[in-house]
PDB file of C-alpha atoms in Angstrom:
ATOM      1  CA  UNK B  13      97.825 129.511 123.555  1.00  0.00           C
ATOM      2  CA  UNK B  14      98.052 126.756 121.041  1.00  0.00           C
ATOM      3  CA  UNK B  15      95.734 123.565 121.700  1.00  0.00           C
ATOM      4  CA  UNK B  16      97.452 120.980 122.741  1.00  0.00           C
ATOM      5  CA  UNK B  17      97.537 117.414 120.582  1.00  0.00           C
ATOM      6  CA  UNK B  18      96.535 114.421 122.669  1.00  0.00           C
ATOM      7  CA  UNK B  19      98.713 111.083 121.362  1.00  0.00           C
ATOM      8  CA  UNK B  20      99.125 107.798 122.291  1.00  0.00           C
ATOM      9  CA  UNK B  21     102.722 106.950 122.695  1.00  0.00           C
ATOM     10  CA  UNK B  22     102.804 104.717 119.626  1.00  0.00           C
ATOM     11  CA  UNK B  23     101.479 107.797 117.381  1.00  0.00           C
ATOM     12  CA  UNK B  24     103.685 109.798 119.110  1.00  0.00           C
ATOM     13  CA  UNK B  25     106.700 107.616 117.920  1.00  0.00           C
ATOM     14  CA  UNK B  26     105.328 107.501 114.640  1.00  0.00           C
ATOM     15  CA  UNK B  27     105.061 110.949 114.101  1.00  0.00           C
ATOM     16  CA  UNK B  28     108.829 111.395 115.001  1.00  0.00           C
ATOM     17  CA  UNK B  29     110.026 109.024 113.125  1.00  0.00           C
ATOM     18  CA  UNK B  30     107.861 110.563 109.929  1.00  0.00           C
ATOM     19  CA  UNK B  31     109.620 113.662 110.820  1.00  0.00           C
ATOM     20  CA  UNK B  32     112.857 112.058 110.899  1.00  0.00           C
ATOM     21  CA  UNK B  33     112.119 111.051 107.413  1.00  0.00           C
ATOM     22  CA  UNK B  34     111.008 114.296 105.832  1.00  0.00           C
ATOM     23  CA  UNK B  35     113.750 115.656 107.042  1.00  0.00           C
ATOM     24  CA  UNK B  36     116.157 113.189 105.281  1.00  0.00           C
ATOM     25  CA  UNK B  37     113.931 113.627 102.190  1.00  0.00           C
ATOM     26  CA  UNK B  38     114.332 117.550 102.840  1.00  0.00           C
ATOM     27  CA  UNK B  39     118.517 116.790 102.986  1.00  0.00           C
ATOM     28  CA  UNK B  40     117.902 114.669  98.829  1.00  0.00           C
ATOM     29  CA  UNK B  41     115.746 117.447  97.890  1.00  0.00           C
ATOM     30  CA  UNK B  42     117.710 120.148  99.024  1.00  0.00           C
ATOM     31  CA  UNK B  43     120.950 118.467  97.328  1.00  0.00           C
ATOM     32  CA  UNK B  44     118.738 117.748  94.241  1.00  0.00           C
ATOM     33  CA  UNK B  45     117.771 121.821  93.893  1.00  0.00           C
ATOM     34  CA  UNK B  46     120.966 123.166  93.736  1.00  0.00           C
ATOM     35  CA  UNK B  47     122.486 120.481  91.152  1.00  0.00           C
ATOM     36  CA  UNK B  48     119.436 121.697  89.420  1.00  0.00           C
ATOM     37  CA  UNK B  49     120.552 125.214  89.892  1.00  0.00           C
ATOM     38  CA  UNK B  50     124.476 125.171  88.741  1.00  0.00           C
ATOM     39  CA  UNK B  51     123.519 122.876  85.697  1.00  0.00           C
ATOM     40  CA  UNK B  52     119.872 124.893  84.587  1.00  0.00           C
ATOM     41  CA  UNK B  53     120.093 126.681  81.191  1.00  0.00           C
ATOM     42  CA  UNK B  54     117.272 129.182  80.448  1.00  0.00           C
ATOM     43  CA  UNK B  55     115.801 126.829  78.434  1.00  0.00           C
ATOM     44  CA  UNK B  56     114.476 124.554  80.350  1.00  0.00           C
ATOM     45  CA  UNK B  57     113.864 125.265  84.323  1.00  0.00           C
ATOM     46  CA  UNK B  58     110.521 123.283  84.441  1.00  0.00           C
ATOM     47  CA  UNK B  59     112.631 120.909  86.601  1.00  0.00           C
ATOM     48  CA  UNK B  60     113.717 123.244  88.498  1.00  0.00           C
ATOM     49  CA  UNK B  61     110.536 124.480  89.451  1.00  0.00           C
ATOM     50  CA  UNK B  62     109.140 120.871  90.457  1.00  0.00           C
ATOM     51  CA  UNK B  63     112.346 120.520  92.228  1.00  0.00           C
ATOM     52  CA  UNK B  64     111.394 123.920  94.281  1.00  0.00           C
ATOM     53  CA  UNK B  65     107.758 122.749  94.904  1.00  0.00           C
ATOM     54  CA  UNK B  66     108.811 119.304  96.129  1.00  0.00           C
ATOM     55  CA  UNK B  67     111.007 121.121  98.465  1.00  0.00           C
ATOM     56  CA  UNK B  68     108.456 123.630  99.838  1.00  0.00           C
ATOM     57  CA  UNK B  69     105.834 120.528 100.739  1.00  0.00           C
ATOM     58  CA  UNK B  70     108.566 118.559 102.339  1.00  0.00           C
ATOM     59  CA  UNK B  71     109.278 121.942 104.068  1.00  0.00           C
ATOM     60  CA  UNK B  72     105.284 122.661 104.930  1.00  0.00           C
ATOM     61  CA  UNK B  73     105.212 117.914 106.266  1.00  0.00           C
ATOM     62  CA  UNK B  74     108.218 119.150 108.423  1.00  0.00           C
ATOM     63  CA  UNK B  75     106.397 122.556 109.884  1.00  0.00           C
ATOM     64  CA  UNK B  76     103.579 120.586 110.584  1.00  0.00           C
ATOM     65  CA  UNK B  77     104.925 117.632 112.592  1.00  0.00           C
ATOM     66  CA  UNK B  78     107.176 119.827 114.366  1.00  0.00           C
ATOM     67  CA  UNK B  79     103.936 121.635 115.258  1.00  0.00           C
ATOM     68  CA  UNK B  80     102.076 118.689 116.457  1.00  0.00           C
ATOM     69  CA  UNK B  81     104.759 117.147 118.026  1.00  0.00           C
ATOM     70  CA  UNK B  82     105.671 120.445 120.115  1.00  0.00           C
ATOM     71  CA  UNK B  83     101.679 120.496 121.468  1.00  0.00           C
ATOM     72  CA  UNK B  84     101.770 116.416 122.142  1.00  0.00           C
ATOM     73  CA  UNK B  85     100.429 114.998 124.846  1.00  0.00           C
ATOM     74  CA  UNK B  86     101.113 111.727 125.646  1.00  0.00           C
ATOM     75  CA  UNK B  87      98.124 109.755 126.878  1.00  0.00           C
ATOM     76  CA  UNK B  88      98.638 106.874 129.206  1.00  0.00           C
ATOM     77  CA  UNK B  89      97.847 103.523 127.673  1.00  0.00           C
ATOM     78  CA  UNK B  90      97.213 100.889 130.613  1.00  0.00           C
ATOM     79  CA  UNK B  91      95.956  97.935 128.971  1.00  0.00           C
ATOM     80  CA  UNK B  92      93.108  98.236 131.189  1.00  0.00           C
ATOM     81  CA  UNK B  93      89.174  97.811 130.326  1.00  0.00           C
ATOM     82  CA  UNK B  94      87.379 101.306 130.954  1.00  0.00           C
ATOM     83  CA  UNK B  95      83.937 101.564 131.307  1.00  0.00           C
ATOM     84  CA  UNK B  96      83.049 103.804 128.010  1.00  0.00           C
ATOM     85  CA  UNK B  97      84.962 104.902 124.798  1.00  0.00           C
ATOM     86  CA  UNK B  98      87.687 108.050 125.589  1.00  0.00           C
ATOM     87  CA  UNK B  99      90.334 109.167 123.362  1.00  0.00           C
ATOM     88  CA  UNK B 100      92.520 106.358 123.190  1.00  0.00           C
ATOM     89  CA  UNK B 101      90.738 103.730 123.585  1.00  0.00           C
ATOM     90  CA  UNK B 102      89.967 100.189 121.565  1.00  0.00           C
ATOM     91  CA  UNK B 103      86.838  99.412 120.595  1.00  0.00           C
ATOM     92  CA  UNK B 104      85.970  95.761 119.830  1.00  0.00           C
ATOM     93  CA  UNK B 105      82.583  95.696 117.559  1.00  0.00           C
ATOM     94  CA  UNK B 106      80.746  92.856 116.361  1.00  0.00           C
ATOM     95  CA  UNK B 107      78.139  93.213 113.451  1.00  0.00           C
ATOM     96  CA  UNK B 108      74.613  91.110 113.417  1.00  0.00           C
ATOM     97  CA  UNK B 109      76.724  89.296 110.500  1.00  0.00           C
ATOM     98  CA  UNK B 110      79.266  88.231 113.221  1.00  0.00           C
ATOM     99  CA  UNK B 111      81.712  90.661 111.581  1.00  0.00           C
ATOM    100  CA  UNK B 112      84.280  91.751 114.264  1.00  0.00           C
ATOM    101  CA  UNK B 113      86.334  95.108 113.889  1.00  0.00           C
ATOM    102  CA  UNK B 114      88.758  96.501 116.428  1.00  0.00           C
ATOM    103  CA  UNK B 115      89.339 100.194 116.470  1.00  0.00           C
ATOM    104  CA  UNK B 116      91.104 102.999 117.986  1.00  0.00           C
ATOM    105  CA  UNK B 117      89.736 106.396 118.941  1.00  0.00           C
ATOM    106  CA  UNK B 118      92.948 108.510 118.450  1.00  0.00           C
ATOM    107  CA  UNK B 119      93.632 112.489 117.482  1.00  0.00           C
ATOM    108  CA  UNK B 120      93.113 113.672 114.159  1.00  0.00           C
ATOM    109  CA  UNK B 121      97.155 113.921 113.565  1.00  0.00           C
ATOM    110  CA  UNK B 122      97.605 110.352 114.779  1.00  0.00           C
ATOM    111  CA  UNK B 123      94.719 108.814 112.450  1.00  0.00           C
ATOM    112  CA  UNK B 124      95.239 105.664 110.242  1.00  0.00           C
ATOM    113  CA  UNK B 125      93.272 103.150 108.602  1.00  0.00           C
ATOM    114  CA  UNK B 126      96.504 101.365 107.916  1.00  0.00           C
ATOM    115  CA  UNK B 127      97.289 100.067 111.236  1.00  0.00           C
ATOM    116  CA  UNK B 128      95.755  97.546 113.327  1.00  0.00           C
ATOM    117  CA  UNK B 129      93.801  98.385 114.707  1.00  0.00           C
ATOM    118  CA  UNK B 130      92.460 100.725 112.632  1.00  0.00           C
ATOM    119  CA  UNK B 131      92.923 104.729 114.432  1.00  0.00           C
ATOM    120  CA  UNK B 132      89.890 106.482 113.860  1.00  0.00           C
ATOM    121  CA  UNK B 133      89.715 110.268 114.396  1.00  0.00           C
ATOM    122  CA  UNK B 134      87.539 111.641 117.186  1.00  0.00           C
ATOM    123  CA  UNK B 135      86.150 114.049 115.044  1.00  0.00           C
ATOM    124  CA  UNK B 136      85.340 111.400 112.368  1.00  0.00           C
ATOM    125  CA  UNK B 137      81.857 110.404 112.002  1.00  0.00           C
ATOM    126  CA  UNK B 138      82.668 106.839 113.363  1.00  0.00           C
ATOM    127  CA  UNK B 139      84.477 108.422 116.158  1.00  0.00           C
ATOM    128  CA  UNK B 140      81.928 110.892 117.022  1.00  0.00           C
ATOM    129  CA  UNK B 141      79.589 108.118 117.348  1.00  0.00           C
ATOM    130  CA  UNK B 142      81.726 105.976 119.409  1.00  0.00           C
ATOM    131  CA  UNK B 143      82.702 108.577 122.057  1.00  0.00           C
ATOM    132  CA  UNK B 144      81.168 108.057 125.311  1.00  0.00           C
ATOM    133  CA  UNK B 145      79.244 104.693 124.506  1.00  0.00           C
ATOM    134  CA  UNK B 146      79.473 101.646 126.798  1.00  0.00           C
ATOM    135  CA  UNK B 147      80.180  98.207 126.272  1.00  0.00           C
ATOM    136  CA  UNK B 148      76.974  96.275 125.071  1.00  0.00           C
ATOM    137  CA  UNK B 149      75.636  99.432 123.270  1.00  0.00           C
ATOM    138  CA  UNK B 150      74.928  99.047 119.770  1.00  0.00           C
ATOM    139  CA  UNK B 151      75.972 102.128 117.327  1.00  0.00           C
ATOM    140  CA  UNK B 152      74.797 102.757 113.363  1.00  0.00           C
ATOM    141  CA  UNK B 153      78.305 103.366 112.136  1.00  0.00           C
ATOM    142  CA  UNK B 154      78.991 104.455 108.190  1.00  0.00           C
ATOM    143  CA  UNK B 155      81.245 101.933 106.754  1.00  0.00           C
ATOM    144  CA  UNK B 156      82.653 101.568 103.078  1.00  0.00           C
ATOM    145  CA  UNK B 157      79.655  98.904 102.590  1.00  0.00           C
ATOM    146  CA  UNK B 158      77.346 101.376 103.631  1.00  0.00           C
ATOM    147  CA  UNK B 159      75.597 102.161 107.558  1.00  0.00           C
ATOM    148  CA  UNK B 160      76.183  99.139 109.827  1.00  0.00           C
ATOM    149  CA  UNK B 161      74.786  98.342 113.018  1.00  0.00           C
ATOM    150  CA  UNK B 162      77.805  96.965 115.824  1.00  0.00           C
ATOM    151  CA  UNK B 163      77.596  96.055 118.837  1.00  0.00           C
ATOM    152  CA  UNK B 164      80.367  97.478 121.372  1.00  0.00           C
ATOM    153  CA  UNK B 165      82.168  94.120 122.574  1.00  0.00           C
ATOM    154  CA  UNK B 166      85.093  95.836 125.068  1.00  0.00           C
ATOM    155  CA  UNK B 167      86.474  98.687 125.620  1.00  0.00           C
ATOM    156  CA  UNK B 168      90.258  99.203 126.736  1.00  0.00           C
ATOM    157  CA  UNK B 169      93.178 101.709 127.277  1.00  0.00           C
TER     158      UNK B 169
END
């Protein structure tokens, strides 16, 4: 049995609406191979081939999401504080440096350091090291500056 994908609902729509995209990009690239096709002379089919790989990634994205999407579970977000860090929830830290940083605790597909806040993976170090703490606890966590000590501010759903 295939594990299933835990998701908040806003990753969840995300990843649909990625898929939604490959798939349009799978619709141009499709188009875009067999133009390549009815106009390639033997000369020169090194566009051709890119054209092929481009459409085999698009085609591996597209596998993928459906994948992920097919084991999602959606995880209920309640906007309520919780007592220690579960998938799902935000994390408020606060350095010694009075540095605050707000981050989620999400599933590897749903990850992003794009977003605010930031999704972490739960099998990142960061994440690892933020599952199961409590609010006041104070974590070494391995930043881009190097390790940082925070201090867990609140915790919600």
């Amino acid at each position: 049995m295939a594990r299933e994908v835990k998701l908040t609902k806003s990753g969840y729509e995300r990843l649909v609406a990625e898929l939604e995209q490959e798939r349009a990009r799978l619709q141009d690239a499709t188009r875009i191979l067999q133009e390549l096709m009815e106009s390639s002379d033997d000369y020169d089919d090194s566009g051709l081939e890119d054209a092929k790989r481009e459409k085999a990634r698009i085609e591996a994205r597209i596998d993928s999401l459906t994948d992920t999407l097919s084991r999602a579970q959606i995880m209920e977000e309640e906007g309520t504080k919780v007592s220690q860090v579960t998938l799902g929830a935000i994390v408020t830290l606060r350095s010694k440096e009075g540095e605050i940083m707000e981050v989620q605790v999400v599933a590897p597909a749903e990850a992003s350091v794009l977003e605010r806040p930031m999704k972490i993976s739960d099998e990142s170090p960061m994440g690892r090291a933020l599952l199961g703490q409590k609010v006041g606890a104070r974590v070494l966590l391995e930043t881009p500056k190097g390790k940082k000590e925070f201090k867990i501010e609140s915790i919600q759903h």
